mmCIF file of C-alpha atoms in Angstrom:
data_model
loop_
_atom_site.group_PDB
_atom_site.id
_atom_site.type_symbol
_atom_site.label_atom_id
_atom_site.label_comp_id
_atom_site.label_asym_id
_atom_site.label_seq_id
_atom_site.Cartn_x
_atom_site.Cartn_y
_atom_site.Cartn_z
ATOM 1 C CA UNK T 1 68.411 6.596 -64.307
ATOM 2 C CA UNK T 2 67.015 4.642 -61.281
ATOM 3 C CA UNK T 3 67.725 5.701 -57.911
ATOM 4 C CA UNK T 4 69.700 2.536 -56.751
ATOM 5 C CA UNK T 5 71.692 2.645 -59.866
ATOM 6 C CA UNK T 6 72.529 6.213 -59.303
ATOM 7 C CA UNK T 7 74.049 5.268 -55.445
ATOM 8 C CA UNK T 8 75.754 2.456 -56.787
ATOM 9 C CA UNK T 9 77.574 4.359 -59.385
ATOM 10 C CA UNK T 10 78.157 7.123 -56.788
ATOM 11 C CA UNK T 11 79.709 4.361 -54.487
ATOM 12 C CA UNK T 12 81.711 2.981 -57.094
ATOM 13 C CA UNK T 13 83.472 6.455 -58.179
ATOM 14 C CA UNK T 14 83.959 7.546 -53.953
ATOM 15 C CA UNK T 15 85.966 3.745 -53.883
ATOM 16 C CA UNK T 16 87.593 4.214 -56.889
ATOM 17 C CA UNK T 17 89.236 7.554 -55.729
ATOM 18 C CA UNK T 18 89.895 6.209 -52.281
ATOM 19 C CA UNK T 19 91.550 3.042 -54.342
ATOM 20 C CA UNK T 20 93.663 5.343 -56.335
ATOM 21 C CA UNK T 21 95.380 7.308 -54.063
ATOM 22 C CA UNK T 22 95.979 4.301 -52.193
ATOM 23 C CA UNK T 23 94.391 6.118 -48.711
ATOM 24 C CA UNK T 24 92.257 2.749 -46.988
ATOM 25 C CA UNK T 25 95.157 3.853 -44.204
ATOM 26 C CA UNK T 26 93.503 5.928 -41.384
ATOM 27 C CA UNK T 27 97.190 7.047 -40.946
ATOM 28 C CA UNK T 28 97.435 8.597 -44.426
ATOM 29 C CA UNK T 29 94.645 10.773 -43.811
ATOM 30 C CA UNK T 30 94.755 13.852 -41.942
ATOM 31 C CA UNK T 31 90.927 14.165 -39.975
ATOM 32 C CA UNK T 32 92.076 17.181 -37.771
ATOM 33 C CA UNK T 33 89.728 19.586 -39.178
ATOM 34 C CA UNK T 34 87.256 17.377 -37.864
ATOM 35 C CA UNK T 35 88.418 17.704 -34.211
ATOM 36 C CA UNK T 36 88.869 21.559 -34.659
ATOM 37 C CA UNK T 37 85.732 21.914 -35.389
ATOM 38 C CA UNK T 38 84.609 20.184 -32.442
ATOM 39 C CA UNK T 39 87.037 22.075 -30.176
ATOM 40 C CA UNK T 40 85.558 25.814 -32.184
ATOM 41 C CA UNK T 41 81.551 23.938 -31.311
ATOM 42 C CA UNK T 42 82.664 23.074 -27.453
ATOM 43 C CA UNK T 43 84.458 26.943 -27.467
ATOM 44 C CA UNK T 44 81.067 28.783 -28.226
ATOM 45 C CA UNK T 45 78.775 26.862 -26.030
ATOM 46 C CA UNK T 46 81.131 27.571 -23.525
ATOM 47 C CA UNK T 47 81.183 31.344 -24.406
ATOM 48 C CA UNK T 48 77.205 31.012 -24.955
ATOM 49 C CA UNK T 49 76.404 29.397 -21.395
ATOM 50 C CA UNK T 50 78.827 32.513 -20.119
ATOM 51 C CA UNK T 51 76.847 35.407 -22.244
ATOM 52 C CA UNK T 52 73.490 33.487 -20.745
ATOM 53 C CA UNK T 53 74.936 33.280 -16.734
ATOM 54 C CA UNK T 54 75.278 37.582 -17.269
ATOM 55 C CA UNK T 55 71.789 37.982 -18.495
ATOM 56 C CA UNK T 56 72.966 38.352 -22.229
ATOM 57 C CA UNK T 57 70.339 35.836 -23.445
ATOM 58 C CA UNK T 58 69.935 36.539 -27.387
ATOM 59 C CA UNK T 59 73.761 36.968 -27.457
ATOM 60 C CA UNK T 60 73.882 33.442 -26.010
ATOM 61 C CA UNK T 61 71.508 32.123 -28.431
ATOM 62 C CA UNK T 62 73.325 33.642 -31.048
ATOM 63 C CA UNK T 63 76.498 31.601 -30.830
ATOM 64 C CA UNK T 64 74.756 28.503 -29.508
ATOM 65 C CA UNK T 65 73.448 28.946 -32.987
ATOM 66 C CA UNK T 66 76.856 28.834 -34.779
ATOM 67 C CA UNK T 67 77.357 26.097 -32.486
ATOM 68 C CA UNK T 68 74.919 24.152 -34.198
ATOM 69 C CA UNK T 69 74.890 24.981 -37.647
ATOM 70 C CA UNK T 70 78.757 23.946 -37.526
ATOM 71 C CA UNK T 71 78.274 20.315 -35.787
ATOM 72 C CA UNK T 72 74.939 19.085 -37.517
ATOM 73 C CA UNK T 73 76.098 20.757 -40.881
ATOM 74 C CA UNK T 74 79.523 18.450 -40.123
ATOM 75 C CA UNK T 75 77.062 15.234 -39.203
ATOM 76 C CA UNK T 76 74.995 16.063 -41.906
ATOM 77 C CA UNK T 77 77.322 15.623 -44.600
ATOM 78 C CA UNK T 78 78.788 12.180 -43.568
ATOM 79 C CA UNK T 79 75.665 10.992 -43.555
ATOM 80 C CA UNK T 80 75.154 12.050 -47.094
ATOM 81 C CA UNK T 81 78.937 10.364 -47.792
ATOM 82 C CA UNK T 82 77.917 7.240 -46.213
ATOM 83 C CA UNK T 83 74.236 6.824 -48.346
ATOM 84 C CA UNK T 84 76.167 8.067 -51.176
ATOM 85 C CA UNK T 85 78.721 4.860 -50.204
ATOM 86 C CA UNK T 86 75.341 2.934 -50.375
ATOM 87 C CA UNK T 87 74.927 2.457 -46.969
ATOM 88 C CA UNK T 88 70.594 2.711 -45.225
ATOM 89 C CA UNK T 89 67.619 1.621 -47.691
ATOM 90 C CA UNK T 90 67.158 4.978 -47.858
ATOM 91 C CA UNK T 91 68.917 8.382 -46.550
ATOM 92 C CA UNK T 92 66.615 8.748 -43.549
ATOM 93 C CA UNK T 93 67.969 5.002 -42.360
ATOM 94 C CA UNK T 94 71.583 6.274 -42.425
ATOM 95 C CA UNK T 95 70.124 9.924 -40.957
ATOM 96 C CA UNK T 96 68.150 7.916 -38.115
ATOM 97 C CA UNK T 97 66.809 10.069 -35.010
ATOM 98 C CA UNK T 98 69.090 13.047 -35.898
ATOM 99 C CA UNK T 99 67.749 16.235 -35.321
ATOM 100 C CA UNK T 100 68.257 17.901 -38.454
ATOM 101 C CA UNK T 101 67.889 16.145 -41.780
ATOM 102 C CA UNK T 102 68.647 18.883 -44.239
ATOM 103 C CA UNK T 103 71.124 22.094 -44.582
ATOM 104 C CA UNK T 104 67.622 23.987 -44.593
ATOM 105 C CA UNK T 105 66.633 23.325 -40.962
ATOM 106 C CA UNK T 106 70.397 23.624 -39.894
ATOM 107 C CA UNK T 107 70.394 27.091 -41.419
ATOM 108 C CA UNK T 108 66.992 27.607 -39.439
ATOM 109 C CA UNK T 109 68.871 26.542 -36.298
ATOM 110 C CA UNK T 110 71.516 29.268 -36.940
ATOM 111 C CA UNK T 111 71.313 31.278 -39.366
ATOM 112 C CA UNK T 112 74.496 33.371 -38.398
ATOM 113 C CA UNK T 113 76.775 30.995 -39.676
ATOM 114 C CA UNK T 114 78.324 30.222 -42.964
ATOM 115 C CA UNK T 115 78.772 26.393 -42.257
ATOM 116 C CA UNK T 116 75.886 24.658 -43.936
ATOM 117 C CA UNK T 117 76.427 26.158 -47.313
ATOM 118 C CA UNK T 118 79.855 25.527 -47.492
ATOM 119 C CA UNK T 119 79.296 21.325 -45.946
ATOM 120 C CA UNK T 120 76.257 21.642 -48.914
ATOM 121 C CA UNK T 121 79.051 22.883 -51.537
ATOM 122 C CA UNK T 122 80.890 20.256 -50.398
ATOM 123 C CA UNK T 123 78.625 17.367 -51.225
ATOM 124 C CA UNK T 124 78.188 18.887 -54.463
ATOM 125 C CA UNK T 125 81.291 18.713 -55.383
ATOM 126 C CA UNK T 126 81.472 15.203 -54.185
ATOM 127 C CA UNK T 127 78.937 14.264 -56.690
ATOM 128 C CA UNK T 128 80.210 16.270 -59.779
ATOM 129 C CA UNK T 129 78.026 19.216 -59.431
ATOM 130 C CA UNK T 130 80.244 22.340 -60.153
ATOM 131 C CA UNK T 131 78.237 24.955 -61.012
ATOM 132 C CA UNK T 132 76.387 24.100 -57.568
ATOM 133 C CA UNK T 133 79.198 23.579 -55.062
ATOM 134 C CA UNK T 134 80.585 27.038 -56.222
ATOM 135 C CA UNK T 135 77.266 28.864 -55.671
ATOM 136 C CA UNK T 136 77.284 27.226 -52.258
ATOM 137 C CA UNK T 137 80.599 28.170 -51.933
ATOM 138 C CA UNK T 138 79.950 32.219 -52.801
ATOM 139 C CA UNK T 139 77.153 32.592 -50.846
ATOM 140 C CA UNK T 140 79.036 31.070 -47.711
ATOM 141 C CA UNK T 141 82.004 33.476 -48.636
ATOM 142 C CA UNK T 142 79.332 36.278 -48.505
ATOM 143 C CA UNK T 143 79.198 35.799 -44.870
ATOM 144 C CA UNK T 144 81.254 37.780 -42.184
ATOM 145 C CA UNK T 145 81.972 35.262 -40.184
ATOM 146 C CA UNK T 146 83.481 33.093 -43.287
ATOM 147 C CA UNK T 147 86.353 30.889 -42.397
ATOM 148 C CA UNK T 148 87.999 28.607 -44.699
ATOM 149 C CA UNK T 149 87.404 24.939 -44.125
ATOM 150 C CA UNK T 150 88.796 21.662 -45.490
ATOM 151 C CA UNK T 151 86.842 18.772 -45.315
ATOM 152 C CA UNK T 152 87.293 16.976 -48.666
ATOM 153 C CA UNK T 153 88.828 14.206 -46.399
ATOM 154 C CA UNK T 154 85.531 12.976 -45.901
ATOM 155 C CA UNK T 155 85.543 11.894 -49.636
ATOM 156 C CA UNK T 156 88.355 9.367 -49.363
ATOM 157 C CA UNK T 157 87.593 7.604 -46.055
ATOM 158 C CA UNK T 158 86.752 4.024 -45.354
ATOM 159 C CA UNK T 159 82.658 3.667 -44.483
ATOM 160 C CA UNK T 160 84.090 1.917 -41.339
ATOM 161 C CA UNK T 161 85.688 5.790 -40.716
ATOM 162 C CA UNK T 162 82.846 7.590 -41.657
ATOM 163 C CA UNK T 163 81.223 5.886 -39.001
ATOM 164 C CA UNK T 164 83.624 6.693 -36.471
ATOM 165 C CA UNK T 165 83.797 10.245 -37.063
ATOM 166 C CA UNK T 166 80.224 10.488 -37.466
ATOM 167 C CA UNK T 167 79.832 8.751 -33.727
ATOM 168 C CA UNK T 168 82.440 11.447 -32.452
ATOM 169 C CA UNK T 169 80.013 14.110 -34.851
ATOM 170 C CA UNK T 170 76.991 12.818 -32.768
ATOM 171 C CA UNK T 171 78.124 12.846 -29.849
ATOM 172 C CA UNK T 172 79.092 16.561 -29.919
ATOM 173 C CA UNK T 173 76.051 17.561 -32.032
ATOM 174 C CA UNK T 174 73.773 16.275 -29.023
ATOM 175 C CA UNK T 175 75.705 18.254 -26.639
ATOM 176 C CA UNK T 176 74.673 21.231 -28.286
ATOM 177 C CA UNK T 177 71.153 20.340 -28.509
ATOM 178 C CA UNK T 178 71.261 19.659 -24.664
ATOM 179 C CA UNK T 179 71.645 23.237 -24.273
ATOM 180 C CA UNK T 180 70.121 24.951 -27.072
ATOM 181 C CA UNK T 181 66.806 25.130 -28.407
ATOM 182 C CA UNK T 182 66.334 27.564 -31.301
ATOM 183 C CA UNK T 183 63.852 30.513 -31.819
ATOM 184 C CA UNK T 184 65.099 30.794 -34.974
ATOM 185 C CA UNK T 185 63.389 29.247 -38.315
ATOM 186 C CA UNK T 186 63.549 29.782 -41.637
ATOM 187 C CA UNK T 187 60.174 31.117 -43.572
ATOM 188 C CA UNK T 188 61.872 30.865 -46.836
ATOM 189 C CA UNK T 189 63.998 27.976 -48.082
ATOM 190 C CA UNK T 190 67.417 29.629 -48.607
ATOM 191 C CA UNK T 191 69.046 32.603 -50.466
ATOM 192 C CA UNK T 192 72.352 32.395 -48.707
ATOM 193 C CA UNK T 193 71.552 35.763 -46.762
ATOM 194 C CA UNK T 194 70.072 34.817 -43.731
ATOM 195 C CA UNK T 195 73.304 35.695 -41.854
ATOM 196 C CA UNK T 196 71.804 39.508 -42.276
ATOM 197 C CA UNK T 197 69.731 41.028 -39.766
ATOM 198 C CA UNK T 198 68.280 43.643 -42.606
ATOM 199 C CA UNK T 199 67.334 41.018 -44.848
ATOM 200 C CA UNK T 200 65.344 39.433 -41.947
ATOM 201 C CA UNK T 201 63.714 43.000 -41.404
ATOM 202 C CA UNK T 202 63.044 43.023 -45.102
ATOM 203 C CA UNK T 203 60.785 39.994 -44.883
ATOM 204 C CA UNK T 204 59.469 40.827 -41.302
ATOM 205 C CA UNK T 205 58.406 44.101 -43.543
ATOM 206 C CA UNK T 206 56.998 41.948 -46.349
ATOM 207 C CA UNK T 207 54.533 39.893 -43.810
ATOM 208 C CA UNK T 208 51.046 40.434 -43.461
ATOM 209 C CA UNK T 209 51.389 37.753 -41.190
ATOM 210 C CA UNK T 210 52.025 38.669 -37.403
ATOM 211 C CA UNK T 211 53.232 35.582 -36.152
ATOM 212 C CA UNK T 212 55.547 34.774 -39.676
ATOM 213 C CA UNK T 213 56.507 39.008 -39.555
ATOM 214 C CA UNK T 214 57.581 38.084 -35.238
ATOM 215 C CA UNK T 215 59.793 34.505 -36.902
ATOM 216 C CA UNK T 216 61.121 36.966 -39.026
ATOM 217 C CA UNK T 217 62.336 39.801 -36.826
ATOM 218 C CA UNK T 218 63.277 37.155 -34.145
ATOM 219 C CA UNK T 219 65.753 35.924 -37.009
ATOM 220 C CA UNK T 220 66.967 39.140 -37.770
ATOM 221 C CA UNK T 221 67.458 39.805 -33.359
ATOM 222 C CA UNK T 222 69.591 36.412 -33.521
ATOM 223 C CA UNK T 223 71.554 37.265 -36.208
ATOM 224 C CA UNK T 224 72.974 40.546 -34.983
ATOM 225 C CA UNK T 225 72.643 40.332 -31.143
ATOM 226 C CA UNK T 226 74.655 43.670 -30.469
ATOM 227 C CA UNK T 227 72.602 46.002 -32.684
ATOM 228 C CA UNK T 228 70.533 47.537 -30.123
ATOM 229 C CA UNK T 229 68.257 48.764 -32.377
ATOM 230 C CA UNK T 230 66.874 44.992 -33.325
ATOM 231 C CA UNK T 231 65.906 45.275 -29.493
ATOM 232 C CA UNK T 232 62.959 47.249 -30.170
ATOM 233 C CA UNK T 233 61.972 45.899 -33.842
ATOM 234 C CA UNK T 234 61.427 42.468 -32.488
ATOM 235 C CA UNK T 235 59.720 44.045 -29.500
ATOM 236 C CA UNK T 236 57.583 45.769 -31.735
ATOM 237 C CA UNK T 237 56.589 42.882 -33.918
ATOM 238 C CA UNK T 238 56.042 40.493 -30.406
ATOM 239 C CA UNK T 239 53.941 43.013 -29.472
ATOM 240 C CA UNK T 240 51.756 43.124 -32.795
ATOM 241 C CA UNK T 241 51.441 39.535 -32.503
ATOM 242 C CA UNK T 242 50.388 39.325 -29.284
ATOM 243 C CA UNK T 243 53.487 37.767 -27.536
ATOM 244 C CA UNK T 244 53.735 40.385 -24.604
ATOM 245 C CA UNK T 245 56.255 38.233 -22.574
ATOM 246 C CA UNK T 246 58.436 37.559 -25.187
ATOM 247 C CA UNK T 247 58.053 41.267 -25.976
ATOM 248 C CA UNK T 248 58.901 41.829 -22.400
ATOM 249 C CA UNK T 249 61.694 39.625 -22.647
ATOM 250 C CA UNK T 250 63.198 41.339 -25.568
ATOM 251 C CA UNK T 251 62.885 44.554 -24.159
ATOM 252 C CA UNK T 252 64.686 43.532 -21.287
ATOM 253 C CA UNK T 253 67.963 42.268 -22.691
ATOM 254 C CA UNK T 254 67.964 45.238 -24.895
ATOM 255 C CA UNK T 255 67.769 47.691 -22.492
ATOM 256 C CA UNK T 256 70.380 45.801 -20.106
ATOM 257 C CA UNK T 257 72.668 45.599 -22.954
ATOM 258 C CA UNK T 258 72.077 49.493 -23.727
ATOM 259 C CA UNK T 259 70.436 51.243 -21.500
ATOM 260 C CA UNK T 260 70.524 54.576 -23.359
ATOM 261 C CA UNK T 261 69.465 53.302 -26.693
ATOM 262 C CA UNK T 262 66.466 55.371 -27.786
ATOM 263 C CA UNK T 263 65.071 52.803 -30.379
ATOM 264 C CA UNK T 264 64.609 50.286 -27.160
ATOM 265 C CA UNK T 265 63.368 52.858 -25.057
ATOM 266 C CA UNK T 266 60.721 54.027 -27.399
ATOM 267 C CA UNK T 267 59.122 50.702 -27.519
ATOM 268 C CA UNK T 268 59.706 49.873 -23.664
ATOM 269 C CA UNK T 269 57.682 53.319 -23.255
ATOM 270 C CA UNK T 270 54.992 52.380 -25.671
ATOM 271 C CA UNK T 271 54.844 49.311 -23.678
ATOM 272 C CA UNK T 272 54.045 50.747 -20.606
ATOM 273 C CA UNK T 273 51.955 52.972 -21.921
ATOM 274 C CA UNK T 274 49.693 50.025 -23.317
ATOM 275 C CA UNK T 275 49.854 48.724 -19.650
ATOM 276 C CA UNK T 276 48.545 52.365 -18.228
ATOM 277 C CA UNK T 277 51.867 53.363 -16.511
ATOM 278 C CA UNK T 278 52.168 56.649 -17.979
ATOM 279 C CA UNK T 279 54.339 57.651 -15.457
ATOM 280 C CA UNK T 280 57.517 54.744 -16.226
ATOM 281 C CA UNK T 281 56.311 55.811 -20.527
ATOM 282 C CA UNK T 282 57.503 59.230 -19.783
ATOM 283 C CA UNK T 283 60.815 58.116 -18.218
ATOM 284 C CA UNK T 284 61.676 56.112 -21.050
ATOM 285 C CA UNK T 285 61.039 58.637 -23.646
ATOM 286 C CA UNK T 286 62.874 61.204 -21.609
ATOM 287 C CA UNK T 287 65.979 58.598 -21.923
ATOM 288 C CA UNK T 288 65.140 57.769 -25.696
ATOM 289 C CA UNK T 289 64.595 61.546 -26.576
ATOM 290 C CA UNK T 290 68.729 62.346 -25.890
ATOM 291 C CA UNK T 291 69.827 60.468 -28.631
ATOM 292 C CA UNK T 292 66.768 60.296 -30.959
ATOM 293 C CA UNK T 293 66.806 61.837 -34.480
ATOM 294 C CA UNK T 294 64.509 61.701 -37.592
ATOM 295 C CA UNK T 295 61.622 59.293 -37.918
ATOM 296 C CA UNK T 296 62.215 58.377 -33.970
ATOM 297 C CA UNK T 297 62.633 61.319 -33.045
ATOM 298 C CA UNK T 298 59.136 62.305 -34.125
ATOM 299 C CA UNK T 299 57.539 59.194 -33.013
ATOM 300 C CA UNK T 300 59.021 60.378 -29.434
ATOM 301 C CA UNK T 301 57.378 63.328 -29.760
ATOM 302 C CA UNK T 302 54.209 62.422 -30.636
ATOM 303 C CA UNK T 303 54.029 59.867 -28.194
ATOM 304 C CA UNK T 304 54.555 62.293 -25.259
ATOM 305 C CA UNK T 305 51.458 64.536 -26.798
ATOM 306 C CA UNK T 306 49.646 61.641 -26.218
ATOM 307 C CA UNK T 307 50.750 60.711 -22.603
ATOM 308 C CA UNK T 308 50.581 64.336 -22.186
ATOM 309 C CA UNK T 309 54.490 65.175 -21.084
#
């Protein structure tokens, strides 16, 4: 079936359903999930710009993240409503200057956060795709930070509302973006697990890439922010690739947000030890060696025969 034919019978069907439950009345229909959601967006980048002020940068970009993937996965799908509606030549008219155009790159943006696959269930189930909106729907359930949402709204509004709500959508969605830019990115498209920091190891382990291995372990850092331990993985995999200021960077925050942790203190002591301070290596394996056991443990050890401590 031809394209145009396809949006026209989609158009017809969302009117038809608006038409039968009588709901062309903004009054009739209740949009307050819509301003929730913007209140939750607003909440994090507030948190965010508070984690950043106290030197907590990866925790910042971790919920400036969420931020995002919950406003532009929002925008995103009344856009799709309104070229579904048969509004735009084509969807990237009714998209415009945006600054994500599919659930893919919002997912890239933040991976952390269950939002995209559920708004991507959504529109599946807008168009009659089942099987689809409920795999969507599971793999967004999967998530720990799963909330239950309500947006099927969107399906019975007016085009003249869509618009309205996807000016208030924009509007927030660019506030975001004035504050966050993402180090995330997805290598992969998506298997609905990129909220797990071990998965992301698992392809950073896969790579014989160094740069798409760094992406990876940088996604996995993002995605759990408070595991120390990511600290000095995505260290590690900076370093391989040659990024010794982001490694530096990394190393930093982790060790600020534990000081004791002997994963991050390994690496910050292999560091140095690339740099010829052999004196500040041996002070951060003595730190790492209190609470080091098995495979680190050993790397500790072997490090100081080296260095000669």
């Amino acid at each position: 079936m031809p394209k145009k034919i396809t949006v026209i019978l989609l158009s017809v069907l969302l009117l038809l359903s608006c038409c039968s439950c009588g709901i062309f009345n903004r009054n009739k229909v209740d949009t307050s999930a819509q301003g929730e959601l913007i209140k939750s967006v607003k909440e994090l980048c507030d948190t965010a710009a508070l984690q950043y002020d106290v030197g907590l940068t990866f925790q910042s970009e971790y919920l400036y993240g969420l931020a995002q993937a919950e406003i532009s996965s929002l925008r995103l799908a009344i856009d799709t409503v309104l070229w579904l509606r048969g509004e735009g030549k084509n969807f990237a008219e009714v998209v415009g200057d945006a600054p994500y155009k599919s659930f893919d790159e919002i997912i890239g943006a933040g991976p952390g956060s269950d939002a995209p696959l559920y708004f991507e269930g959504l529109l599946y189930k807008f168009q009659g795709e089942d099987e689809k909106s409920e795999e969507c729907y599971n793999m967004a359930a999967k998530n720990p930070v799963h909330k239950e949402r309500d947006f099927y709204f969107l399906r019975k509004l007016a085009v003249k509302e869509l618009y309205s709500l996807k000016e208030e959508a924009t509007e927030c969605e660019k506030h975001v973006c004035d504050r966050y830019t993402p180090r995330t990115a997805l290598i992969t498209a998506h298997t609905g697990a990129e909220f797990s920091p071990v998965y992301h190891l698992a392809l950073a382990s896969d790579e014989t890439d160094a740069g798409a291995a760094l992406q990876c372990a940088l996604n996995a850092l993002l995605t759990g922010p408070t595991v120390p331990s990511l600290y000095g993985a995505a260290a590690s995999y900076a370093m391989s690739a040659g990024k010794v200021t982001l490694a530096v960077e990394i190393l930093n925050d982790g060790l600020f947000l534990a000081p004791e942790d002997a994963s991050v203190n390994y690496v910050a002591a292999l560091y140095s030890h690339a740099k010829g301070d052999d004196t500040a290596a041996k002070t951060y394996l003595d730190t790492a060696k209190k609470s080091a056991d098995g495979d680190t443990l050993a790397s500790i050890n072997a490090l100081y025969d080296v260095i000669g401590g």
